[in-house]
CSV table of C-alpha atoms and ligand atoms in Angstrom, one decimal:
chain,number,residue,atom,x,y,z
A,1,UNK,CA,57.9,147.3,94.1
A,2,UNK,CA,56.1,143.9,93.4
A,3,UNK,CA,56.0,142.5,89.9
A,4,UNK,CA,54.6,139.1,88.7
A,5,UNK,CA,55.6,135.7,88.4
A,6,UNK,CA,55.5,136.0,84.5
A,7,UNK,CA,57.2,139.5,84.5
A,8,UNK,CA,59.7,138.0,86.7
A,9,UNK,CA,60.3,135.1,84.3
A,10,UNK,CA,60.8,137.5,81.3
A,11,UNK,CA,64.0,139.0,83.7
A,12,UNK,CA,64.9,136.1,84.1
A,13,UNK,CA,65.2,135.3,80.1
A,14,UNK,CA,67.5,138.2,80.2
A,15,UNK,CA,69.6,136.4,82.9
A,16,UNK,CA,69.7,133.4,81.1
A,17,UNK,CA,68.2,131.7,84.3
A,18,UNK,CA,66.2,128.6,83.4
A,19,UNK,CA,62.5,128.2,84.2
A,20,UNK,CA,59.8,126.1,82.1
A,21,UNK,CA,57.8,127.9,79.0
A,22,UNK,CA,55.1,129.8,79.6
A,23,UNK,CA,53.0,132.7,78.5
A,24,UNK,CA,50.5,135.0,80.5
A,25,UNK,CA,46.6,135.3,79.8
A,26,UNK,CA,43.7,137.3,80.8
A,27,UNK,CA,40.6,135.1,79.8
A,28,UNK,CA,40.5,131.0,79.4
A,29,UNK,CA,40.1,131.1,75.3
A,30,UNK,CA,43.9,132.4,75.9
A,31,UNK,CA,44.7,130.3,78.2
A,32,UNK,CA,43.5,127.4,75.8
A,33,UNK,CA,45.6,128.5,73.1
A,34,UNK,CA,48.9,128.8,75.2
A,35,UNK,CA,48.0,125.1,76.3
A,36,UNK,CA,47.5,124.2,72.7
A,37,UNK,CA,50.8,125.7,71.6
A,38,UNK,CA,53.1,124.1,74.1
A,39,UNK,CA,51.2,121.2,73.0
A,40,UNK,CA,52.0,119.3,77.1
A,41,UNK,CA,50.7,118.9,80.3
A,42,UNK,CA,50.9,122.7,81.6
A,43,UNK,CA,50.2,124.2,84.5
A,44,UNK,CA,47.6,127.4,85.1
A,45,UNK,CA,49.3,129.7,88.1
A,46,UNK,CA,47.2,132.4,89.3
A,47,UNK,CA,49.3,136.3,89.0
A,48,UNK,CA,48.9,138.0,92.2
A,49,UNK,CA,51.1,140.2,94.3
A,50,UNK,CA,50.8,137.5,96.9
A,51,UNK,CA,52.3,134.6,98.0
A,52,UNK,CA,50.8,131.1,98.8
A,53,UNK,CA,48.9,130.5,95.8
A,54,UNK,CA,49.2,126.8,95.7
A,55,UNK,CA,47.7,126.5,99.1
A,56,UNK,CA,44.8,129.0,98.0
A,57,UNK,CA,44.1,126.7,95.0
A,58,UNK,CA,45.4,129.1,92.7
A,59,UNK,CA,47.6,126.3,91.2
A,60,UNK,CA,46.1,124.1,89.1
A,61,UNK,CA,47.6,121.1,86.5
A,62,UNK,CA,46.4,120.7,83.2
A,63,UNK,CA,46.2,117.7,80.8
A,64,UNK,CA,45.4,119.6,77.5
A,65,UNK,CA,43.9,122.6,76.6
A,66,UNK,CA,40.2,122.2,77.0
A,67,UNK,CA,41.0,121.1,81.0
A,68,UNK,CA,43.2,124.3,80.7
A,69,UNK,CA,40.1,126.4,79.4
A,70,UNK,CA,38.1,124.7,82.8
A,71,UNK,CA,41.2,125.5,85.1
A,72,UNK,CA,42.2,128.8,84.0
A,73,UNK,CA,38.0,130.1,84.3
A,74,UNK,CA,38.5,128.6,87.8
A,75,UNK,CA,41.3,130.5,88.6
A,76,UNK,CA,40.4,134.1,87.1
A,77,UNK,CA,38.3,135.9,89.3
A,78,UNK,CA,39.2,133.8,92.4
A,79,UNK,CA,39.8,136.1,95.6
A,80,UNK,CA,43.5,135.2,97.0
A,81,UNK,CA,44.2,136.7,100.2
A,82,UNK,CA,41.8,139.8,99.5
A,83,UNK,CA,43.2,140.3,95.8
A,84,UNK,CA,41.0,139.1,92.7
A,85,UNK,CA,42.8,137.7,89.7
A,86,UNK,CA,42.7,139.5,86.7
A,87,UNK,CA,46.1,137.4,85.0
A,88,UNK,CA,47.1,133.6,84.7
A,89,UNK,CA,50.2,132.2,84.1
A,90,UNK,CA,49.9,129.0,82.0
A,91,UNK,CA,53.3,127.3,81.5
A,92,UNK,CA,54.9,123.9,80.7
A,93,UNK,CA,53.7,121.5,83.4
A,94,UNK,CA,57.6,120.0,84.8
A,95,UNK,CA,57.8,116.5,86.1
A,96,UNK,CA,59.1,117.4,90.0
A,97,UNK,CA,61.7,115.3,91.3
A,98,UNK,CA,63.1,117.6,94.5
A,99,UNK,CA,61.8,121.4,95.4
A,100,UNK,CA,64.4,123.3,97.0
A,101,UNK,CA,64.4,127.0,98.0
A,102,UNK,CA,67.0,129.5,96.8
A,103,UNK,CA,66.8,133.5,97.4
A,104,UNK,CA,68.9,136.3,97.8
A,105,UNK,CA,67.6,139.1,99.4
A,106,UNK,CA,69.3,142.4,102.3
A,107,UNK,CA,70.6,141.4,105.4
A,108,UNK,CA,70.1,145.1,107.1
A,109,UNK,CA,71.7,143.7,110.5
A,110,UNK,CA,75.0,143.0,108.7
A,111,UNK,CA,74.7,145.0,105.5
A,112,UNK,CA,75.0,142.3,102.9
A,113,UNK,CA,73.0,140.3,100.8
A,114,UNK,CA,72.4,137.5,101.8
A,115,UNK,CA,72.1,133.9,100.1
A,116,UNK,CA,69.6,131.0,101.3
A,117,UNK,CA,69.1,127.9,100.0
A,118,UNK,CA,67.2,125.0,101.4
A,119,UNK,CA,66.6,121.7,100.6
A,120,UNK,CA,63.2,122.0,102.2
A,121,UNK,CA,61.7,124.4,99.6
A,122,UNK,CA,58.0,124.2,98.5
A,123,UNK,CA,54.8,125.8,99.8
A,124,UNK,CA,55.6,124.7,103.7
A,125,UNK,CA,59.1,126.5,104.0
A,126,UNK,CA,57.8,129.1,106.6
A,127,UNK,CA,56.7,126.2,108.4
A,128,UNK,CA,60.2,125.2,108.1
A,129,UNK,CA,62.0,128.2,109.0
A,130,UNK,CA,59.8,128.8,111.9
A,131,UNK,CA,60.1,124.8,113.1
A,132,UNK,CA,63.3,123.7,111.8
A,133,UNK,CA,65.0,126.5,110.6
A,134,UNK,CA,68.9,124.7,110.7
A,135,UNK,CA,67.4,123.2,107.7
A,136,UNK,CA,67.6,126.5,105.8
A,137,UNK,CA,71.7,127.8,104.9
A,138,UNK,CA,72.4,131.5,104.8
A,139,UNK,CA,76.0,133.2,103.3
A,140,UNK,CA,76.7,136.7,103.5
A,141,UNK,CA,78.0,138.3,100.5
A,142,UNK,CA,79.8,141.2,100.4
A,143,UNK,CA,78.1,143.1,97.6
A,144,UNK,CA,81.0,145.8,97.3
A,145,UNK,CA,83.1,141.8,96.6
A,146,UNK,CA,80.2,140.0,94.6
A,147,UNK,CA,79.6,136.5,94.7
A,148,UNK,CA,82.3,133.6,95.1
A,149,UNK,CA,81.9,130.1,94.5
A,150,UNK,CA,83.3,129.5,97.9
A,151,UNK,CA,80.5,131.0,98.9
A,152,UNK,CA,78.2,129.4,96.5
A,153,UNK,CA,79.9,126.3,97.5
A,154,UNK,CA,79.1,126.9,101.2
A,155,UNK,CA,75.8,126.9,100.4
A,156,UNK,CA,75.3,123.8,98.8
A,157,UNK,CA,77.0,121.9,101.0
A,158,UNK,CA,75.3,123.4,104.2
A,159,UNK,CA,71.8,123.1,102.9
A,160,UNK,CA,71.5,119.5,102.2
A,161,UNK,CA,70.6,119.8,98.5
A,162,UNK,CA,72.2,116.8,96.3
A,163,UNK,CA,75.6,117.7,95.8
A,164,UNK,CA,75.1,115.4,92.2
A,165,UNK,CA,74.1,118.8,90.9
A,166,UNK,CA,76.4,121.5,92.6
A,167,UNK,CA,78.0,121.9,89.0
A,168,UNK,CA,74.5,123.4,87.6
A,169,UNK,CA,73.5,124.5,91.2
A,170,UNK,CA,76.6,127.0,91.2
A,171,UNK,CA,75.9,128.0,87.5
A,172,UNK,CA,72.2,128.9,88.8
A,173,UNK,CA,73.0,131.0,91.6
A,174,UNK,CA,75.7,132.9,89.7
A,175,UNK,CA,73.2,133.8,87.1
A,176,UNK,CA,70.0,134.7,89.8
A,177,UNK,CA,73.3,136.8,91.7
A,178,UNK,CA,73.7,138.7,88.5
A,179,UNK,CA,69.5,139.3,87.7
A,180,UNK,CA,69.3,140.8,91.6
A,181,UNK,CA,72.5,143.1,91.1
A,182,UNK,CA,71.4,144.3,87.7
A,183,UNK,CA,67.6,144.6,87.8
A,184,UNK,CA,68.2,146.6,91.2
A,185,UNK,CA,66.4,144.1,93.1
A,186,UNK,CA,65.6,143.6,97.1
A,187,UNK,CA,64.4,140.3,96.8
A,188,UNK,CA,64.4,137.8,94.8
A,189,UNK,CA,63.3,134.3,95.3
A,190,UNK,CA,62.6,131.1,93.6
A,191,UNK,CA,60.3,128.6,95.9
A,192,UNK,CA,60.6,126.4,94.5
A,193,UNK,CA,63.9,125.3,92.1
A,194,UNK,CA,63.3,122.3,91.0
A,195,UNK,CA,65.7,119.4,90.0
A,196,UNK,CA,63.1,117.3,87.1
A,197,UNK,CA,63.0,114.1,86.9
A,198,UNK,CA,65.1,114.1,83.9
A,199,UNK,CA,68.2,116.0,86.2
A,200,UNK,CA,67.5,119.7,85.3
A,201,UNK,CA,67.7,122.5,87.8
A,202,UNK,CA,64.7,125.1,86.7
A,203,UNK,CA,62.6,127.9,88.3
A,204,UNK,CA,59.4,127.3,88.5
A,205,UNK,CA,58.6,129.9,90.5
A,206,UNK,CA,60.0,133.4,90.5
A,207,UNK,CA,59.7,136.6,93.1
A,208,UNK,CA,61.3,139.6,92.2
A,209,UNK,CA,60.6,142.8,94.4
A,210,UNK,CA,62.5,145.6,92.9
A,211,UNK,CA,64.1,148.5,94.8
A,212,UNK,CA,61.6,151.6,94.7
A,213,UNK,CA,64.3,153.7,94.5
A,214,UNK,CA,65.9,152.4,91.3
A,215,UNK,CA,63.1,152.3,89.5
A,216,UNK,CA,64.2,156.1,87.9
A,217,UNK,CA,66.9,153.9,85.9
A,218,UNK,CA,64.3,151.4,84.9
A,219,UNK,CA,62.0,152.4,83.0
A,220,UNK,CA,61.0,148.7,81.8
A,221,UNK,CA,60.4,147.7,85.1
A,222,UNK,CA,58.7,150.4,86.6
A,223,UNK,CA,56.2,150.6,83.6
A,224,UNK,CA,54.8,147.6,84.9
A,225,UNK,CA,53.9,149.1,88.5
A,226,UNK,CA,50.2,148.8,89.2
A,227,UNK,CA,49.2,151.2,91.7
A,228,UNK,CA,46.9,149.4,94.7
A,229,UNK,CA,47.2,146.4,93.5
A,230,UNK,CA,48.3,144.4,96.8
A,231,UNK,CA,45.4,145.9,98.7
A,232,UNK,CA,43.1,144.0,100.2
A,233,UNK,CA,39.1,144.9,100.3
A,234,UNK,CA,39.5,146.5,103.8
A,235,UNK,CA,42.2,148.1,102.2
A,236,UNK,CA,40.5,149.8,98.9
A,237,UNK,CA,38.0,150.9,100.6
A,238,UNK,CA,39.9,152.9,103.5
A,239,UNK,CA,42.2,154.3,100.3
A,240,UNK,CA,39.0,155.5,98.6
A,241,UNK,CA,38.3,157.4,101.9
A,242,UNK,CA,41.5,159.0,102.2
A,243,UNK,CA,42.5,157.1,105.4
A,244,UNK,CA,46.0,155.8,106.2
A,245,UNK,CA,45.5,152.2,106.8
A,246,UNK,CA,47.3,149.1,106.8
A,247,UNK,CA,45.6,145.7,107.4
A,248,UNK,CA,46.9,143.0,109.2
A,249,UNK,CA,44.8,139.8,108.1
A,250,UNK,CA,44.4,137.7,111.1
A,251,UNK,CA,44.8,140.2,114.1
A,252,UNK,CA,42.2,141.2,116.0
A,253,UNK,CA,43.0,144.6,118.0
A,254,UNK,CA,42.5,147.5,115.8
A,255,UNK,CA,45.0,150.0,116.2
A,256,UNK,CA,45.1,154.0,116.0
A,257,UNK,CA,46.6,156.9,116.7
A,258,UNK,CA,47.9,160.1,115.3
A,259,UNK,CA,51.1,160.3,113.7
A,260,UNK,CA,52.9,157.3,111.9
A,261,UNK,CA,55.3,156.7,114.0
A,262,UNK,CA,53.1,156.7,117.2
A,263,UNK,CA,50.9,154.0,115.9
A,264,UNK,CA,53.9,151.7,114.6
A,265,UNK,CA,54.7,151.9,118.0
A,266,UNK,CA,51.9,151.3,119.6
A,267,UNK,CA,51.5,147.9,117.4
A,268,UNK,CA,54.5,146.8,118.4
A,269,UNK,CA,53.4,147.6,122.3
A,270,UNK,CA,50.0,145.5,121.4
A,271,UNK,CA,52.2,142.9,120.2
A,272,UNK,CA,54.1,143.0,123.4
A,273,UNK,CA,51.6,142.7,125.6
A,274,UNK,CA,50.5,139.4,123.6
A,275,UNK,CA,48.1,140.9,121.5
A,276,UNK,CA,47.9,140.9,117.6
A,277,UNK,CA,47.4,144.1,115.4
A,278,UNK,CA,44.6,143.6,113.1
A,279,UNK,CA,45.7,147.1,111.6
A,280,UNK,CA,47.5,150.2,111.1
A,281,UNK,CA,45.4,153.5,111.4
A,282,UNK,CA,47.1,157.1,111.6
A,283,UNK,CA,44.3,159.4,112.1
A,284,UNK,CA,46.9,161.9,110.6
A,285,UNK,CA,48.4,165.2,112.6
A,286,UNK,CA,45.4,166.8,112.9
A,287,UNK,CA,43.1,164.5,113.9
A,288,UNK,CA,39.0,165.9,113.4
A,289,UNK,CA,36.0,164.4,114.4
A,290,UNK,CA,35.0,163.2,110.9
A,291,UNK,CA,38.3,161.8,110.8
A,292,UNK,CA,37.9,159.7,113.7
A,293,UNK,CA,34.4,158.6,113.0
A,294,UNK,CA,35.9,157.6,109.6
A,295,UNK,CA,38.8,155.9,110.6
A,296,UNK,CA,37.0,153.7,113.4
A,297,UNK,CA,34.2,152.7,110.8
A,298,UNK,CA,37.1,151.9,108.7
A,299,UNK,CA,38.5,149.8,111.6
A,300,UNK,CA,35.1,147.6,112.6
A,301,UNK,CA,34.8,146.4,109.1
A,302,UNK,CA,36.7,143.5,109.8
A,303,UNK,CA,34.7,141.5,112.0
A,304,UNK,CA,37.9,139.9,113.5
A,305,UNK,CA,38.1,143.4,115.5
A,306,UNK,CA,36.7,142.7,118.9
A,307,UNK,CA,39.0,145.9,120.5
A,308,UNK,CA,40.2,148.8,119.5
A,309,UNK,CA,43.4,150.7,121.0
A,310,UNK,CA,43.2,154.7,120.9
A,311,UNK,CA,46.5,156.1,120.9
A,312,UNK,CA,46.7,160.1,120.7
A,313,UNK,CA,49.6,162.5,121.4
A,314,UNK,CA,48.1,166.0,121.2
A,315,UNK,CA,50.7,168.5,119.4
A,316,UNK,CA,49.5,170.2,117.1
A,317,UNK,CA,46.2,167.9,117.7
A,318,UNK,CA,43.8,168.6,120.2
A,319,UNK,CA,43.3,165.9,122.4
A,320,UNK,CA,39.9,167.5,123.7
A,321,UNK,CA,38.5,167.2,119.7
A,322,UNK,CA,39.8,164.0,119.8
A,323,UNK,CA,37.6,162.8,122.9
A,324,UNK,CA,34.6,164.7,121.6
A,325,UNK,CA,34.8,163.3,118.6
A,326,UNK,CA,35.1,159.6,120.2
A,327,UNK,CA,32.3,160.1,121.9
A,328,UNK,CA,30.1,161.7,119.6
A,329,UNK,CA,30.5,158.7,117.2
A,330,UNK,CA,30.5,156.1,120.0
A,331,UNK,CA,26.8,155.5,119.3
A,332,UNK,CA,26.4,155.3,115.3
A,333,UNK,CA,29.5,152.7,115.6
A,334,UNK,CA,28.3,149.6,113.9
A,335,UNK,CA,29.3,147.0,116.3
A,336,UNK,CA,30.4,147.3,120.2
A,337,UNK,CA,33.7,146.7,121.0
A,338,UNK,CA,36.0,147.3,124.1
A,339,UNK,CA,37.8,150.8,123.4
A,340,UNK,CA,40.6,151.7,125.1
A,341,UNK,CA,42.0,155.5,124.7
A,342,UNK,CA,45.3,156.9,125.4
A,343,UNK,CA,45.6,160.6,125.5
A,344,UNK,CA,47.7,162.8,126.5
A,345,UNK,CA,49.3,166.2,125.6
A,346,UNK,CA,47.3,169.8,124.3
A,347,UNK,CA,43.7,170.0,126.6
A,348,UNK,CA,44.4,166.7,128.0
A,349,UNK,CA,42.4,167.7,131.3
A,350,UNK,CA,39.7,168.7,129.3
A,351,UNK,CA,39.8,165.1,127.4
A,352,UNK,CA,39.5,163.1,130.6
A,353,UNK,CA,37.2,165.0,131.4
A,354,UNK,CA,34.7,164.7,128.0
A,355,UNK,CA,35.5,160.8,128.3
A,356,UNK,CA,35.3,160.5,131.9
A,357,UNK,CA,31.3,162.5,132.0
A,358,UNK,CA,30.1,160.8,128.9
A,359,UNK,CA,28.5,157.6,130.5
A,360,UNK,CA,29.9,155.6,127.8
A,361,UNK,CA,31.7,152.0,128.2
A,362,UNK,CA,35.3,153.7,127.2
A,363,UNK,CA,38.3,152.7,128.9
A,364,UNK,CA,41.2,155.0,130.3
A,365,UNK,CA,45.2,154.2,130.0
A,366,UNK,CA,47.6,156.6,131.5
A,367,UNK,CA,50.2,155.3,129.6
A,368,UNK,CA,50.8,153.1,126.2
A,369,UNK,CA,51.6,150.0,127.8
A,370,UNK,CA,48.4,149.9,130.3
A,371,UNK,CA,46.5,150.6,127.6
A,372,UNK,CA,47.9,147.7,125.4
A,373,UNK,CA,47.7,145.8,128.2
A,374,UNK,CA,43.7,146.9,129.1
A,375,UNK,CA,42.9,145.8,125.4
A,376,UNK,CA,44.5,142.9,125.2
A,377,UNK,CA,42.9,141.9,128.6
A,378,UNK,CA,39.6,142.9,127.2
A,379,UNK,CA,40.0,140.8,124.2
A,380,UNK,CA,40.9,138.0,126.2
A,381,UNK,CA,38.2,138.0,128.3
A,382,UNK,CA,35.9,138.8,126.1
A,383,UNK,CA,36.4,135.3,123.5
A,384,UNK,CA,36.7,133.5,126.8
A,385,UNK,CA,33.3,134.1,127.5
A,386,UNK,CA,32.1,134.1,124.3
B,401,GDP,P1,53.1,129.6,95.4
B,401,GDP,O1,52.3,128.7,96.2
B,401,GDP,O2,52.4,130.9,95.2
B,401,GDP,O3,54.4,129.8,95.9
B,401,GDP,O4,53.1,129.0,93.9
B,401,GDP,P2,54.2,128.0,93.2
B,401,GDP,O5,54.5,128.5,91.9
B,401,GDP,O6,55.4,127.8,94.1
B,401,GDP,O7,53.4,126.6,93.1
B,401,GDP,C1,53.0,125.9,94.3
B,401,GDP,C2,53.3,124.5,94.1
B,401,GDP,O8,52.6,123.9,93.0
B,401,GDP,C3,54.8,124.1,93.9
B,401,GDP,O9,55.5,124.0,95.1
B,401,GDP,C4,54.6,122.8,93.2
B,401,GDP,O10,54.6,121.7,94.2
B,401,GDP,C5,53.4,122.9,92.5
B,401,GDP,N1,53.7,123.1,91.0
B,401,GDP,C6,53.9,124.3,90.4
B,401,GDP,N2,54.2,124.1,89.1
B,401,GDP,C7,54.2,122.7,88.9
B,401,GDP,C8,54.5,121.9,87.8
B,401,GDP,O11,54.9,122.4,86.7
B,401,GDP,N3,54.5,120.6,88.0
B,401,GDP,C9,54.1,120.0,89.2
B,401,GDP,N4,54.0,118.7,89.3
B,401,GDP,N5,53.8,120.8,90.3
B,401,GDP,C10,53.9,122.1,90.2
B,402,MN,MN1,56.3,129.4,95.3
């Protein structure tokens, strides 16, 4: 589960971990008063259950509170990556002299948890671990062993943080160790920790995702679950359908199928074939023509679409309902895009047969790959000539 900056900052507190005053507000006038009260520069932090919110402008310094007031009615209400802020963060403004990144988070290949730290930390450091990623030090730590300063020390030293402050460093990461074992946590992740100008070591940001299953053993935490609330519009709007969708901001295949597993799979097969998933869409076991006509309406809304990838395994589902049902909608379809359909299993015959008479632009794969590999060619072809 996903909790906010501020909620992450009041475990934290509990931790003892050190990050710069602040207090949470819903509307500027509060936003104004918080200002007022820490009585410095602050800074006005949009609460999302997204990342990158500097880069989205949802970061914004203050000078006193009226230019809080003006920052913080800038901020509420903004869209961030598909999610509208309802919350800011406004908190004492800290005087930056280095921003490192420090998390601890599961290392499923190895089963342990594992401890980074970076000197590079600050709102590029996926540019970093994608472009220089010897610049960012992992540990292992045994969890059933906890945390040594050996390894605390390793970590420091392989980073390339300033070693002046390994004495604090080591106190820090003991205490964020002890917050991730005892708040049941699967991430969490401070980006970045700042060393001040005046020698400190503080948080300034803080991303706690909490175990779903622990969350029976606490209560405080889970009371603070908001249920939707890192959906995007395409999102919402598929959930208040009843559809089984995941978007994937950016791509621009749309991907579906019946059955979870079948349409995780066929992403990743897309992906191979060098294309890029714009989403996830199960049509669900028993796939109906409504359902179809739903889900693919659901699926255009993006305009990034520009192909869609029909994946079906008839079971239980009948692959000849699912054709019929393709075709039936293929005209009311908002836009025209390249559709390519895999079927195969219960009345397959009688599937390529519906789609193969129908006199419609739809485009056959015998297997997953050639149809990943049709779309994708499709695609291509298709911005090349556009
Ligand atoms: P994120 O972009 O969602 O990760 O939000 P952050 O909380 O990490 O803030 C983004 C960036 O804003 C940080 O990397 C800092 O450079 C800057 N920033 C945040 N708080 C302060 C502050 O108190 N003082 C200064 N000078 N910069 C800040
Ligand atoms: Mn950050």
């Amino acid at each position: 589960m996903k909790i906010h900056e501020y909620q992450a900052r009041e475990l934290f507190a509990q931790f003892g971990i050190p990050t710069n005053a602040g207090e949470v507000a819903r509307t500027p006038e509060e936003a104004k008063a918080i200002a007022a009260k820490i009585g410095k520069r602050v800074v006005v932090k949009a609460q999302v259950h997204v990342g990158g919110r500097g880069k989205a402008g949802g970061v914004k310094l203050a000078a006193n509170p009226d230019e809080a007031y003006e920052k913080a009615k800038a901020i509420l209400g903004m869209d961030i990556k598909g999610l509208t802020v309802d919350r800011v963060l406004v908190a004492e403004a800290v005087d930056i002299a280095q921003e490192y990144y420090l998390g601890l988070t599961v290392n499923r290949d190895d089963n342990m948890i594992v401890l980074i730290l970076s000197a590079a930390g600050g709102v590029d450091i996926e540019e970093v671990a994608a472009t220089t990623p010897e610049k960012i030090c992992k540990v292992n730590i045994d969890p059933t062993v906890g945390i040594q300063d050996f390894q605390i020390r390793q970590a420091i030293y392989g980073s390339g943080v300033d070693t002046k402050f390994s004495r604090q460093l080591v106190g820090f990461i003991r205490k964020l160790y002890a917050c991730y074992v005892g708040v049941d946590s699967e991430l969490a992740e401070i980006n970045p920790l700042v060393i001040t100008e005046q020698g400190e070591v503080i948080a300034i940001d803080a991303k706690i995702n909490i175990d779903d299953s622990a969350l029976f053993r606490r209560e405080n935490i889970a009371a603070w679950r908001e249920v939707g609330s890192d959906l995007d519009q395409y999102e919402k709007l598929a959930k208040e359908e009843g559809l089984t969708y995941v978007h994937l901001p950016g791509g621009n295949i749309g991907v579906c199928g019946n059955g979870a597993g079948l349409v995780m799979t066929t992403m990743d097969v897309v992906k191979k074939a060098g294309g890029s998933p714009n989403n996830f869409l199960d049509f669900g076991g028993s796939a109906t023509k409504e359902g179809v006509e739903k889900g693919l309406n659901a699926v255009l809304r993006d305009p990034d679409v520009k192909g869609i990838l029909i994946n079906v395994f008839g079971g239980i589902t009948r692959t000849d309902v699912v054709a019929q049902g393709i075709v039936d909608v293929y005209d009311k379809l908002p836009r025209r895009v390249p559709i390519v359909i895999r079927l195969t299993g219960t009345r397959e015959e009688i599937a390529r047969e519906i789609l193969g008479s129908c006199g419609k632009p739809l485009v056959f794969a015998q297997s997953m790959w050639e149809g990943a590999k049709k779309v994708v060619e499709l695609v291509t072809t298709a911005a090349a000539g556009a």
